[in-house]
Amino acid sequence: MLQTAVVAVRDRARLQEIVGVLLRFGLADLVDTLGLARFAPRGGQPHPEHPLDASRPERLRMALEHLGPSFVKLGQIMATRSDLLAPEWTAALQQLHSNAAPLPWETAQPLIEQSLGLPVDQVFAHFDPVPLASASMAQVYRARLPAAEDQEDREDGSDGENTHTASAGGNEVVVKVQRPGLRPQIEADLRLLEHLALLAQEQWPQLARYRPREVTRQLGQSLREELDFTVEAHNGDAVARHFAAQPEIVVPAIHWALSGPRLLVQDFVPGVPASAVGEDPALDGPLLARRGACAFLQMVLRDGLFHADPHPGNLLALPGNRVGFIDFGMVGRLSPQRRRQVLGLMRALVEGHGRSLSGVLLDWAAESEMPGRAPPSAARIEAAVDRFVTRHGPGASNGRLVMSRALQDFMALARETGVALPADMALLLKALITADQVLLQLDPQFDVVQTATPLVKAQLLQRYSLRSLARQRRAAMAQWLELADDAPHTLRLVMQRLRSGRVQADLDIRHIDRLSLALERAATRLALAVVSGAFILGLAPGLLTMGPRLWGIPLFAALGVAGAAASLAVLFITMRRQKALD
C-alpha cells in the first residue's frame, strides 16, 4: 500500500530489513496493518526471536531496539504519550535502551582524531581506551587534559563570549564520539516513517488518533539535533548560564576548542546516582531532593528550557550536597504560553484550582482538533478535572501528593476524555514523572507541594505584577495601533474588490484532488455514454430488421433487449448498495 515515493530504490533494502525484523519478533499483524507484507524478505517468514510468552508491547520494544537508534528514539517518544497509549504499552516502551556492542578502539580512535585534527596523545595527558558507556549513537570515554588546558578560557564559538559554566571535575573530562555511518541510515528511516505516517493518518482512521505525522516530525527534529553534538553543548551552556548564581547546581563545562558536530568534550562530574546516596553518610538525601526539585521547577517555570531525560544516570548527587545535571542531548522548550498552562496545572495541584486546569485542557483540545472527529465534550472534561482535583488536590483523601502518580493520572484523564496533549507538554510531563521518581529515591517522604508552593506563588505574582501587567498592556496597545493603521487600507481594498466584482475565495478542501479526479472520470464516462447512445439510436431502426433471426426474432433486437435488462439490473443493484451505505 506504500506509494512510489516510499519505496524509492535507495530505501527498499532498509524497508525489507525493517519488515523482516518485525516478522521475526512476531508482529505480522502490524506488518499487515501498515500494508508492508509485500516487502517481506523472500524465503518465507523468519523464525520468531522472542520468548513465546512475551506480550505484544514487549515484542515491539525488542524489535525497536533491534532496529537501531531511529526506532529506539521513536519508542522513547511514544513512551511519553500516556495520553494516547494504554499503560501496558508505555510501560514497555519506557524500558527501551540503546545499549550497543562497543566499537573497538582501533575503529574509535581514527574517528576521535579526525574530529580533533590531532593524535589523541597530543591532546590528552591520558585517555582510557575502555569506554565508560556504549550506545547506538555514541560511545563515551574517560580522559584527562594537560594541566595548562584547565586554566584556559573555554570559548563558545557561537557568540565569541566566554561561557561561565559550572566546572566540577577539574581537568578530568569525558569524550563522547559519534558512531560512523549513522546519518544515511537515520535519514532513510525518517523518509520511510514520514511516508508511513502520512498514509496511516489519511487511509487508516483507526490510526489517526495516534497522530503519526506529529510524532514523526518530533522524531525527525530530535534525531537531527542529536546527530549534531554542538546542539547538546549549546543546551548545556544555556542551562548553566541560568544557574550561574546557584553553586549548588552543577552543569559540566564544555571544552569548545575540542568539540564539534561528532565529538563532545566536557568536564567529568564526579557524582553518584540517587540510588547510591544512602551509602554515603556525607550526603543529605532530603536536602538533595529539595534542591533538585527547585532546580527542575525553575527550568520549567522560569527559564522555559528543561532537561527532558532526568533519569538517575543524568541527575547526580555531588559532594557538598550539590546536584549535577549531565547529558543535554534531549531538552524541552516551553513558550510563555506553555509556561502559563503548566502554571495552571501546578496551581490545580497546589491550590486545588480546577477551573484553570479545565481551561488548559479545553485549549489543548482545540489545538488537537482533527477533521472528521467530534471535539471532546467540555462538560466531560470539567467533570474529569473535578475528580482529578478531588483525588490529588489539597485535602485529598490519599494524603501527601505524589507528583509522578498525579501526573500519570492526569495523562490517563487526557486519554479518557480524548484530549491529545501537545508534543512539548507530553515531553514535559514525562520528564516531571521521571524526575519525581528520582527525587523519591533521595527522600521517600519528599513533599513536592511544600517545595513547589513558593515557586508557583512567585510565578503567579510575577505574572500579575504591576510591571508585568503594564508590559502586557503596552504590547496590546501596540498591536491595536498597528491594526488601526492597517484597517483603512485593508477596508479600501475590500471595497474596491467588491465594486469591481473581483472578490476571490481560496478554499482548502481535504482530498480535493481525489474529488477532481472522480468528477473527471464521471464526465468522461457520461460523454462516452451519450455518444454511444446517439449512435445506437441512429442505427437501431435499421438493425432491428437486419441480420439473422432466432425463433423469428431478429438477433440484434434480442441482444438489445438483453443489454437493456442487464443495464437496469446493474442500476438497481447500485442504488440498493448506495442506500445501504447511507
Coordinates of C-alpha atoms in Angstrom, one line a residue:
M1 CA 0.0 0.0 0.0
L2 CA 3.0 2.3 0.1
Q3 CA 3.2 4.8 -2.7
T4 CA 6.2 5.0 -5.1
A5 CA 7.9 7.8 -3.0
V6 CA 8.1 5.4 -0.1
V7 CA 9.6 2.5 -1.9
A8 CA 12.4 4.5 -3.6
V9 CA 15.2 2.3 -4.8
R10 CA 17.6 3.7 -2.2
D11 CA 15.4 2.8 0.7
R12 CA 13.9 -0.5 -0.4
A13 CA 16.6 -2.6 1.2
R14 CA 16.2 -0.9 4.6
L15 CA 12.4 -1.3 4.3
Q16 CA 12.8 -5.0 3.7
E17 CA 15.1 -5.2 6.7
I18 CA 12.5 -3.4 8.9
V19 CA 9.8 -5.8 7.8
G20 CA 12.0 -8.8 8.4
V21 CA 12.7 -7.7 12.0
L22 CA 9.0 -7.1 12.7
L23 CA 8.2 -10.5 11.5
R24 CA 11.0 -12.1 13.5
F25 CA 9.5 -10.6 16.6
G26 CA 6.0 -11.9 15.9
L27 CA 4.5 -8.6 14.7
A28 CA 3.0 -9.9 11.5
D29 CA -0.3 -8.2 12.3
L30 CA 1.5 -4.8 12.5
V31 CA 3.1 -5.5 9.1
D32 CA -0.3 -6.3 7.6
T33 CA -2.0 -3.2 9.1
L34 CA 0.7 -1.0 7.6
G35 CA 0.4 -2.7 4.2
L36 CA 4.0 -3.8 4.2
A37 CA 3.5 -7.6 3.7
R38 CA 4.7 -7.4 0.1
F39 CA 8.1 -6.2 1.3
A40 CA 8.7 -9.3 3.5
P41 CA 12.1 -11.0 2.8
R42 CA 11.9 -13.9 0.4
G43 CA 12.2 -17.4 1.6
G44 CA 9.2 -17.4 4.0
Q45 CA 8.5 -15.8 7.3
P46 CA 11.6 -15.6 9.5
H47 CA 11.7 -17.7 12.7
P48 CA 10.5 -15.6 15.7
E49 CA 13.2 -14.4 18.0
H50 CA 11.1 -13.6 21.1
P51 CA 10.0 -15.7 24.1
L52 CA 6.7 -17.4 23.4
D53 CA 5.1 -15.8 26.5
A54 CA 6.3 -12.2 25.7
S55 CA 3.4 -9.7 25.4
R56 CA 2.9 -7.7 22.2
P57 CA 4.3 -4.5 23.9
E58 CA 7.4 -6.4 25.0
R59 CA 7.9 -7.8 21.5
L60 CA 7.5 -4.4 20.0
R61 CA 10.1 -3.0 22.4
M62 CA 12.6 -5.7 21.5
A63 CA 12.0 -5.1 17.8
L64 CA 12.6 -1.4 18.1
E65 CA 15.9 -2.0 20.0
H66 CA 17.0 -4.3 17.2
L67 CA 16.2 -1.8 14.5
G68 CA 18.6 0.9 15.9
P69 CA 18.7 4.5 17.0
S70 CA 15.8 5.8 14.9
F71 CA 13.4 3.3 16.2
V72 CA 14.6 3.4 19.7
K73 CA 14.0 7.2 19.7
L74 CA 10.6 6.6 18.2
G75 CA 9.7 4.3 21.0
Q76 CA 11.0 6.7 23.6
I77 CA 8.8 9.4 22.2
M78 CA 5.8 7.2 22.2
A79 CA 6.6 6.2 25.8
T80 CA 5.9 9.8 26.7
R81 CA 2.4 9.7 25.2
S82 CA 0.3 8.2 28.0
D83 CA -2.4 10.5 26.7
L84 CA -2.6 8.2 23.6
L85 CA -1.3 4.8 24.6
A86 CA -2.6 2.4 27.2
P87 CA -0.4 1.9 30.3
E88 CA 0.9 -1.5 29.3
W89 CA 2.4 0.0 26.0
T90 CA 4.0 3.0 27.7
A91 CA 5.4 0.8 30.5
A92 CA 7.1 -1.5 27.9
L93 CA 8.4 1.4 25.8
Q94 CA 9.9 3.1 28.9
Q95 CA 12.2 0.1 29.2
L96 CA 13.8 0.9 25.9
H97 CA 17.6 1.2 26.0
S98 CA 20.1 2.0 23.3
N99 CA 23.0 -0.1 24.5
A100 CA 25.2 -1.5 21.8
A101 CA 28.3 -3.5 21.4
P102 CA 31.2 -1.2 22.0
L103 CA 33.3 -0.1 19.0
P104 CA 36.9 -1.5 19.1
W105 CA 39.5 1.1 19.9
E106 CA 41.0 0.6 16.5
T107 CA 37.7 1.9 15.0
A108 CA 37.0 4.7 17.5
Q109 CA 40.5 6.2 17.6
P110 CA 40.5 7.4 14.0
L111 CA 37.1 9.0 14.5
I112 CA 38.3 10.9 17.5
E113 CA 41.5 12.1 15.8
Q114 CA 39.6 13.1 12.7
S115 CA 37.4 15.4 14.8
L116 CA 40.3 16.7 16.8
G117 CA 42.6 17.2 13.9
L118 CA 45.5 15.8 16.1
P119 CA 46.6 12.5 17.5
V120 CA 44.9 11.6 20.8
D121 CA 48.2 11.6 22.8
Q122 CA 48.9 15.2 21.7
V123 CA 45.6 16.5 23.1
F124 CA 45.1 14.4 26.2
A125 CA 47.5 13.7 29.0
H126 CA 45.7 10.4 29.5
F127 CA 43.0 8.6 27.5
D128 CA 41.3 5.4 28.7
P129 CA 40.5 3.3 25.6
V130 CA 37.9 1.3 27.5
P131 CA 34.6 3.1 27.0
L132 CA 32.5 4.2 30.0
A133 CA 29.3 3.5 28.0
S134 CA 28.3 2.4 24.6
A135 CA 25.0 3.3 23.0
S136 CA 23.6 3.0 19.5
M137 CA 24.5 6.6 18.6
A138 CA 27.7 7.3 20.5
Q139 CA 30.4 6.0 22.8
V140 CA 31.8 7.7 25.9
Y141 CA 35.4 7.6 27.2
R142 CA 37.2 9.0 30.2
A143 CA 40.2 11.2 29.7
R144 CA 42.4 13.8 31.3
L145 CA 43.6 17.1 29.8
P146 CA 47.0 18.6 30.4
A147 CA 47.1 20.9 33.5
A148 CA 47.5 24.0 31.3
E149 CA 44.3 23.3 29.4
D150 CA 42.3 23.5 32.6
Q151 CA 43.3 27.1 33.1
E152 CA 42.3 28.3 29.6
D153 CA 39.1 30.1 28.9
R154 CA 36.5 27.9 27.1
E155 CA 35.2 30.0 24.3
D156 CA 31.8 29.4 22.8
G157 CA 32.1 29.8 19.1
S158 CA 28.5 31.0 18.6
D159 CA 29.0 34.4 20.1
G160 CA 32.7 34.8 20.9
E161 CA 32.0 35.3 24.6
N162 CA 33.3 33.3 27.5
T163 CA 30.8 30.8 28.8
H164 CA 30.8 30.6 32.6
T165 CA 29.6 27.1 33.3
A166 CA 30.0 25.2 36.5
S167 CA 33.1 23.1 36.5
A168 CA 33.1 20.1 38.8
G169 CA 35.8 17.8 37.6
G170 CA 39.0 19.8 37.1
N171 CA 40.9 18.6 34.0
E172 CA 39.1 15.2 34.1
V173 CA 36.9 15.0 31.1
V174 CA 34.5 12.7 29.3
V175 CA 34.8 12.3 25.5
K176 CA 31.7 11.5 23.5
V177 CA 32.3 10.3 19.9
Q178 CA 29.6 9.5 17.4
R179 CA 29.4 6.1 15.7
P180 CA 30.2 6.1 12.0
G181 CA 27.6 5.8 9.2
L182 CA 24.6 6.9 11.3
R183 CA 23.3 9.8 9.2
P184 CA 22.4 7.8 5.9
Q185 CA 20.5 5.1 7.8
I186 CA 18.7 7.6 10.0
E187 CA 17.7 9.8 7.0
A188 CA 16.4 6.6 5.2
D189 CA 14.4 5.6 8.4
L190 CA 12.9 9.1 8.6
R191 CA 11.9 9.1 5.0
L192 CA 10.1 5.8 5.4
L193 CA 8.5 6.7 8.7
E194 CA 7.3 10.1 7.4
H195 CA 5.6 8.4 4.4
L196 CA 4.1 5.6 6.6
A197 CA 2.8 8.3 9.0
L198 CA 1.2 10.2 6.0
L199 CA -0.5 7.0 4.8
A200 CA -1.6 6.0 8.3
Q201 CA -3.3 9.3 9.0
E202 CA -5.0 9.6 5.7
Q203 CA -6.0 6.0 4.9
W204 CA -6.5 4.3 8.3
P205 CA -8.8 6.4 10.5
Q206 CA -8.2 4.0 13.5
L207 CA -4.5 5.0 13.5
A208 CA -5.1 8.8 13.0
R209 CA -5.8 9.4 16.7
Y210 CA -2.2 8.4 17.5
R211 CA -1.1 11.5 15.4
P212 CA 1.6 9.6 13.5
R213 CA 2.7 12.7 11.5
E214 CA 3.2 14.8 14.6
V215 CA 5.2 12.0 16.2
T216 CA 7.4 11.6 13.1
R217 CA 8.0 15.3 12.9
Q218 CA 9.1 15.3 16.5
L219 CA 11.3 12.3 15.9
G220 CA 13.0 13.9 12.9
Q221 CA 13.7 17.0 14.8
S222 CA 15.1 15.1 17.8
L223 CA 17.3 12.8 15.8
R224 CA 18.8 15.5 13.6
E225 CA 19.6 17.5 16.7
E226 CA 21.2 14.5 18.4
L227 CA 23.4 13.9 15.3
D228 CA 25.0 17.4 15.9
F229 CA 26.7 17.4 19.3
T230 CA 27.1 21.1 19.2
V231 CA 23.3 21.4 19.8
E232 CA 23.8 19.4 23.0
A233 CA 26.7 21.6 24.0
H234 CA 24.7 24.8 23.5
N235 CA 21.8 23.3 25.5
G236 CA 24.2 22.6 28.4
D237 CA 25.7 26.1 28.2
A238 CA 22.3 27.7 28.3
V239 CA 21.2 25.8 31.4
A240 CA 24.5 26.5 33.1
R241 CA 24.0 30.3 32.5
H242 CA 20.6 30.1 34.1
F243 CA 22.1 28.6 37.3
A244 CA 25.4 30.6 37.3
A245 CA 24.4 32.3 40.6
Q246 CA 23.5 28.9 42.2
P247 CA 26.7 27.0 43.1
E248 CA 24.6 24.1 44.5
I249 CA 23.6 23.2 40.9
V250 CA 26.4 21.9 38.7
V251 CA 26.4 21.6 34.9
P252 CA 29.6 20.3 33.2
A253 CA 31.6 22.9 31.3
I254 CA 32.1 22.3 27.5
H255 CA 35.6 22.4 26.0
W256 CA 34.6 24.2 22.8
A257 CA 38.1 24.1 21.3
L258 CA 38.0 20.3 21.2
S259 CA 34.3 19.8 20.4
G260 CA 32.4 19.6 17.2
P261 CA 29.4 18.1 15.5
R262 CA 30.6 14.5 16.0
L263 CA 32.8 14.9 19.1
L264 CA 31.9 16.4 22.5
V265 CA 34.5 17.0 25.3
Q266 CA 33.2 18.2 28.7
D267 CA 34.1 18.1 32.3
F268 CA 33.7 14.9 34.2
V269 CA 31.1 15.3 37.0
P270 CA 32.1 13.0 40.0
G271 CA 28.7 12.3 41.3
V272 CA 26.7 9.3 42.3
P273 CA 23.2 8.3 41.2
A274 CA 20.2 8.8 43.6
S275 CA 20.0 5.1 44.4
A276 CA 23.6 5.2 45.9
V277 CA 23.1 8.3 48.1
G278 CA 22.2 6.2 51.2
E279 CA 25.6 4.6 51.1
D280 CA 27.4 7.9 51.7
P281 CA 26.7 9.4 55.2
A282 CA 28.0 12.8 54.0
L283 CA 25.1 13.2 51.5
D284 CA 21.8 14.5 52.8
G285 CA 19.0 12.9 50.7
P286 CA 16.2 15.3 51.7
L287 CA 18.3 18.3 51.0
L288 CA 19.4 17.0 47.6
A289 CA 15.7 16.2 46.8
R290 CA 14.6 19.8 47.6
R291 CA 17.5 21.3 45.6
G292 CA 16.9 19.0 42.6
A293 CA 13.1 19.8 42.6
C294 CA 13.7 23.5 42.9
A295 CA 16.2 23.4 40.0
F296 CA 13.9 21.4 37.8
L297 CA 10.9 23.6 38.5
Q298 CA 13.0 26.7 37.8
M299 CA 13.9 25.2 34.4
V300 CA 10.3 24.7 33.6
L301 CA 8.5 27.8 35.1
R302 CA 11.2 30.4 35.0
D303 CA 13.5 29.5 32.1
G304 CA 11.4 27.5 29.7
L305 CA 14.4 25.2 28.9
F306 CA 14.4 21.9 30.8
H307 CA 16.3 18.6 30.9
A308 CA 13.9 16.2 29.2
D309 CA 15.5 12.9 30.4
P310 CA 16.4 13.3 34.1
H311 CA 16.8 9.6 34.9
P312 CA 19.1 8.5 37.7
G313 CA 22.2 8.4 35.4
N314 CA 21.7 12.1 34.4
L315 CA 20.8 13.6 37.8
L316 CA 23.7 13.1 40.2
A317 CA 24.5 13.8 43.9
L318 CA 27.9 15.5 44.4
P319 CA 30.0 16.2 47.5
G320 CA 28.7 19.2 49.4
N321 CA 25.1 18.1 48.7
R322 CA 25.3 19.7 45.2
V323 CA 23.1 18.4 42.4
G324 CA 24.6 17.7 39.0
F325 CA 22.7 17.6 35.7
I326 CA 24.5 15.9 32.7
D327 CA 23.7 14.8 29.2
F328 CA 21.6 17.6 27.5
G329 CA 21.0 15.7 24.3
M330 CA 17.3 15.8 24.9
V331 CA 15.8 19.0 26.2
G332 CA 12.4 20.6 26.1
R333 CA 11.5 24.2 25.4
L334 CA 8.3 25.9 26.6
S335 CA 6.9 29.1 25.2
P336 CA 5.5 31.7 27.6
Q337 CA 2.0 30.5 26.8
R338 CA 3.0 26.9 27.6
R339 CA 4.6 28.0 30.9
R340 CA 1.3 29.7 31.8
Q341 CA -0.5 26.4 31.1
V342 CA 2.0 24.5 33.2
L343 CA 1.4 27.0 36.0
G344 CA -2.4 26.3 35.7
L345 CA -1.6 22.6 36.2
M346 CA 0.7 23.3 39.2
R347 CA -1.9 25.6 40.7
A348 CA -4.6 22.9 40.5
L349 CA -2.3 20.5 42.4
V350 CA -1.1 23.1 44.9
E351 CA -4.2 25.2 45.5
G352 CA -7.0 22.9 44.1
H353 CA -7.9 25.5 41.4
G354 CA -9.6 23.2 38.9
R355 CA -11.1 25.8 36.7
S356 CA -7.8 27.0 35.3
L357 CA -6.9 23.4 34.6
S358 CA -10.2 22.8 32.7
G359 CA -9.4 25.9 30.6
V360 CA -5.9 24.5 29.7
L361 CA -7.4 21.1 28.6
L362 CA -10.0 22.9 26.5
D363 CA -7.2 24.9 24.9
W364 CA -5.3 21.7 24.1
A365 CA -8.5 20.1 22.8
A366 CA -8.9 23.0 20.3
E367 CA -5.2 22.7 19.3
S368 CA -5.6 18.9 18.6
E369 CA -8.9 19.0 16.8
M370 CA -8.9 16.8 13.7
P371 CA -11.3 17.0 10.7
G372 CA -14.0 14.4 10.9
R373 CA -13.7 13.8 14.7
A374 CA -16.0 15.4 17.2
P375 CA -14.2 17.6 19.7
P376 CA -14.0 16.4 23.3
S377 CA -17.0 17.4 25.5
A378 CA -16.4 20.4 27.7
A379 CA -18.8 19.0 30.3
R380 CA -16.9 15.7 30.3
I381 CA -13.5 17.5 30.7
E382 CA -14.8 19.6 33.6
A383 CA -16.2 16.6 35.4
A384 CA -12.9 14.7 34.9
V385 CA -10.9 17.6 36.2
D386 CA -13.1 17.9 39.3
R387 CA -12.5 14.2 40.1
F388 CA -8.7 14.7 39.5
V389 CA -8.5 17.7 41.9
T390 CA -10.6 15.8 44.5
R391 CA -8.1 12.9 44.2
H392 CA -4.9 14.9 44.2
G393 CA -5.5 18.5 45.2
P394 CA -5.2 20.0 48.7
G395 CA -7.0 18.0 51.4
A396 CA -7.1 14.8 49.2
S397 CA -8.1 11.7 51.0
N398 CA -4.8 9.9 50.0
G399 CA -2.8 12.4 52.0
R400 CA 0.6 13.6 50.7
L401 CA 0.7 14.4 47.0
V402 CA 3.0 12.1 44.9
M403 CA 3.7 14.1 41.7
S404 CA 4.5 11.2 39.5
R405 CA 1.3 9.4 40.4
A406 CA -0.8 12.6 39.9
L407 CA 0.7 13.3 36.5
Q408 CA 0.2 9.7 35.4
D409 CA -3.5 10.1 36.4
F410 CA -3.6 13.4 34.5
M411 CA -2.3 11.8 31.3
A412 CA -4.9 9.0 31.8
L413 CA -7.5 11.7 32.2
A414 CA -6.4 13.3 28.9
R415 CA -6.6 9.9 27.1
E416 CA -10.1 9.1 28.5
T417 CA -11.5 12.5 27.6
G418 CA -10.0 12.4 24.1
V419 CA -7.6 15.3 24.6
A420 CA -4.3 14.8 22.8
L421 CA -1.5 16.7 24.6
P422 CA 0.8 18.9 22.6
A423 CA 4.1 17.2 21.9
D424 CA 6.1 19.6 24.1
M425 CA 3.7 19.1 27.0
A426 CA 3.8 15.4 26.7
L427 CA 7.6 15.5 26.9
L428 CA 7.5 17.8 29.9
L429 CA 5.0 15.6 31.9
K430 CA 7.1 12.5 31.2
A431 CA 10.2 14.4 32.4
L432 CA 8.4 15.5 35.5
I433 CA 7.3 12.0 36.3
T434 CA 10.9 10.7 35.8
A435 CA 12.4 13.5 38.0
D436 CA 9.9 12.9 40.8
Q437 CA 10.7 9.2 40.9
V438 CA 14.4 10.0 41.2
L439 CA 13.6 12.6 44.0
L440 CA 11.7 9.9 45.9
Q441 CA 14.8 7.7 45.8
L442 CA 16.6 10.6 47.6
D443 CA 13.8 11.2 50.1
P444 CA 10.9 8.8 50.2
Q445 CA 8.9 11.4 52.2
F446 CA 9.6 14.2 49.8
D447 CA 6.7 16.7 49.8
V448 CA 6.5 18.3 46.3
V449 CA 3.7 20.7 47.4
Q450 CA 5.9 22.2 50.1
T451 CA 8.7 22.7 47.6
A452 CA 6.6 23.9 44.7
T453 CA 4.2 26.3 46.5
P454 CA 6.7 29.2 46.9
L455 CA 7.8 28.9 43.2
V456 CA 4.2 28.7 41.9
K457 CA 3.2 31.8 44.0
A458 CA 6.3 33.7 42.9
Q459 CA 5.5 33.0 39.3
L460 CA 1.8 34.0 39.8
L461 CA 2.9 37.2 41.5
Q462 CA 5.3 37.9 38.6
R463 CA 2.7 37.2 36.0
Y464 CA 0.1 39.5 37.7
S465 CA 2.6 42.1 38.9
L466 CA 2.0 45.8 38.0
R467 CA 5.1 45.7 35.9
S468 CA 4.0 42.6 34.0
L469 CA 0.5 43.9 33.5
A470 CA 1.9 47.2 32.3
R471 CA 4.1 45.4 29.8
Q472 CA 1.2 43.3 28.6
R473 CA -0.9 46.5 28.2
R474 CA 1.8 48.2 26.2
A475 CA 2.1 45.2 23.9
A476 CA -1.7 45.0 23.5
M477 CA -1.8 48.8 22.7
A478 CA 0.9 48.4 20.1
Q479 CA -1.0 45.7 18.4
W480 CA -4.2 47.7 18.4
L481 CA -2.4 50.7 17.0
E482 CA -0.9 48.6 14.2
L483 CA -4.3 47.2 13.5
A484 CA -5.8 50.7 13.4
D485 CA -3.1 51.8 11.0
D486 CA -3.8 48.9 8.7
A487 CA -7.6 48.9 8.9
P488 CA -8.4 51.9 6.5
H489 CA -6.1 50.5 3.8
T490 CA -7.5 47.0 4.1
L491 CA -11.1 48.2 4.1
R492 CA -10.4 50.3 1.0
L493 CA -9.0 47.3 -0.8
V494 CA -12.1 45.2 0.2
M495 CA -14.5 47.9 -1.0
Q496 CA -12.6 48.2 -4.4
R497 CA -12.8 44.4 -4.9
L498 CA -16.5 44.4 -4.1
R499 CA -17.3 47.2 -6.5
S500 CA -15.3 45.5 -9.3
G501 CA -16.7 42.1 -8.6
R502 CA -13.2 40.6 -8.1
V503 CA -13.6 39.0 -4.7
Q504 CA -11.9 35.6 -4.7
A505 CA -12.3 32.8 -2.3
D506 CA -9.4 30.4 -1.6
L507 CA -10.7 27.2 -0.2
D508 CA -8.5 24.3 1.0
I509 CA -10.6 21.1 1.0
R510 CA -9.1 17.8 2.1
H511 CA -8.7 15.3 -0.8
I512 CA -9.9 17.8 -3.4
D513 CA -7.5 16.2 -5.9
R514 CA -9.4 12.9 -5.5
L515 CA -12.7 14.6 -5.9
S516 CA -11.5 16.3 -9.1
L517 CA -10.2 13.0 -10.5
A518 CA -13.5 11.3 -9.7
L519 CA -15.5 14.1 -11.4
E520 CA -13.2 13.9 -14.5
R521 CA -13.8 10.2 -14.8
A522 CA -17.5 10.6 -14.3
A523 CA -17.7 13.3 -17.0
T524 CA -15.7 11.1 -19.4
R525 CA -17.9 8.1 -18.9
L526 CA -21.0 10.3 -19.3
A527 CA -19.7 11.7 -22.6
L528 CA -18.9 8.2 -23.9
A529 CA -22.4 7.1 -22.8
V530 CA -24.1 10.0 -24.7
V531 CA -22.1 9.4 -27.9
S532 CA -22.7 5.7 -27.7
G533 CA -26.4 6.2 -27.1
A534 CA -26.6 8.6 -30.1
F535 CA -25.0 6.0 -32.4
I536 CA -27.3 3.3 -31.1
L537 CA -30.4 5.4 -31.5
G538 CA -29.4 6.3 -35.1
L539 CA -28.6 2.7 -36.1
A540 CA -31.3 0.9 -34.2
P541 CA -34.2 1.2 -36.8
G542 CA -32.0 -0.4 -39.5
L543 CA -30.5 -3.0 -37.2
L544 CA -33.9 -4.2 -35.9
T545 CA -34.8 -5.5 -39.4
M546 CA -31.4 -6.8 -40.4
G547 CA -29.4 -9.9 -39.6
P548 CA -30.3 -13.5 -38.7
R549 CA -33.4 -14.4 -36.8
L550 CA -33.7 -16.6 -33.6
W551 CA -37.2 -18.1 -33.1
G552 CA -38.5 -15.5 -35.5
I553 CA -37.0 -12.6 -33.6
P554 CA -34.2 -10.5 -35.2
L555 CA -30.9 -11.3 -33.4
F556 CA -29.9 -7.6 -33.0
A557 CA -33.3 -6.8 -31.4
A558 CA -32.8 -9.7 -28.9
L559 CA -29.3 -8.5 -28.0
G560 CA -30.6 -5.0 -27.4
V561 CA -33.3 -6.2 -25.1
A562 CA -30.8 -8.4 -23.2
G563 CA -28.4 -5.4 -22.9
A564 CA -31.2 -3.1 -21.6
A565 CA -32.2 -5.7 -19.0
A566 CA -28.6 -6.1 -17.8
S567 CA -28.2 -2.3 -17.5
L568 CA -31.4 -2.0 -15.4
A569 CA -30.2 -4.8 -13.1
V570 CA -26.8 -3.1 -12.6
L571 CA -28.6 0.2 -11.9
F572 CA -30.9 -1.4 -9.4
I573 CA -28.0 -3.1 -7.5
T574 CA -26.0 0.1 -7.4
M575 CA -29.0 2.1 -6.0
R576 CA -29.6 -0.6 -3.3
R577 CA -25.9 -0.5 -2.3
Q578 CA -25.8 3.3 -2.1
K579 CA -29.0 3.2 0.1
A580 CA -27.4 0.7 2.4
L581 CA -24.3 2.9 2.8
D582 CA -26.4 6.0 3.5

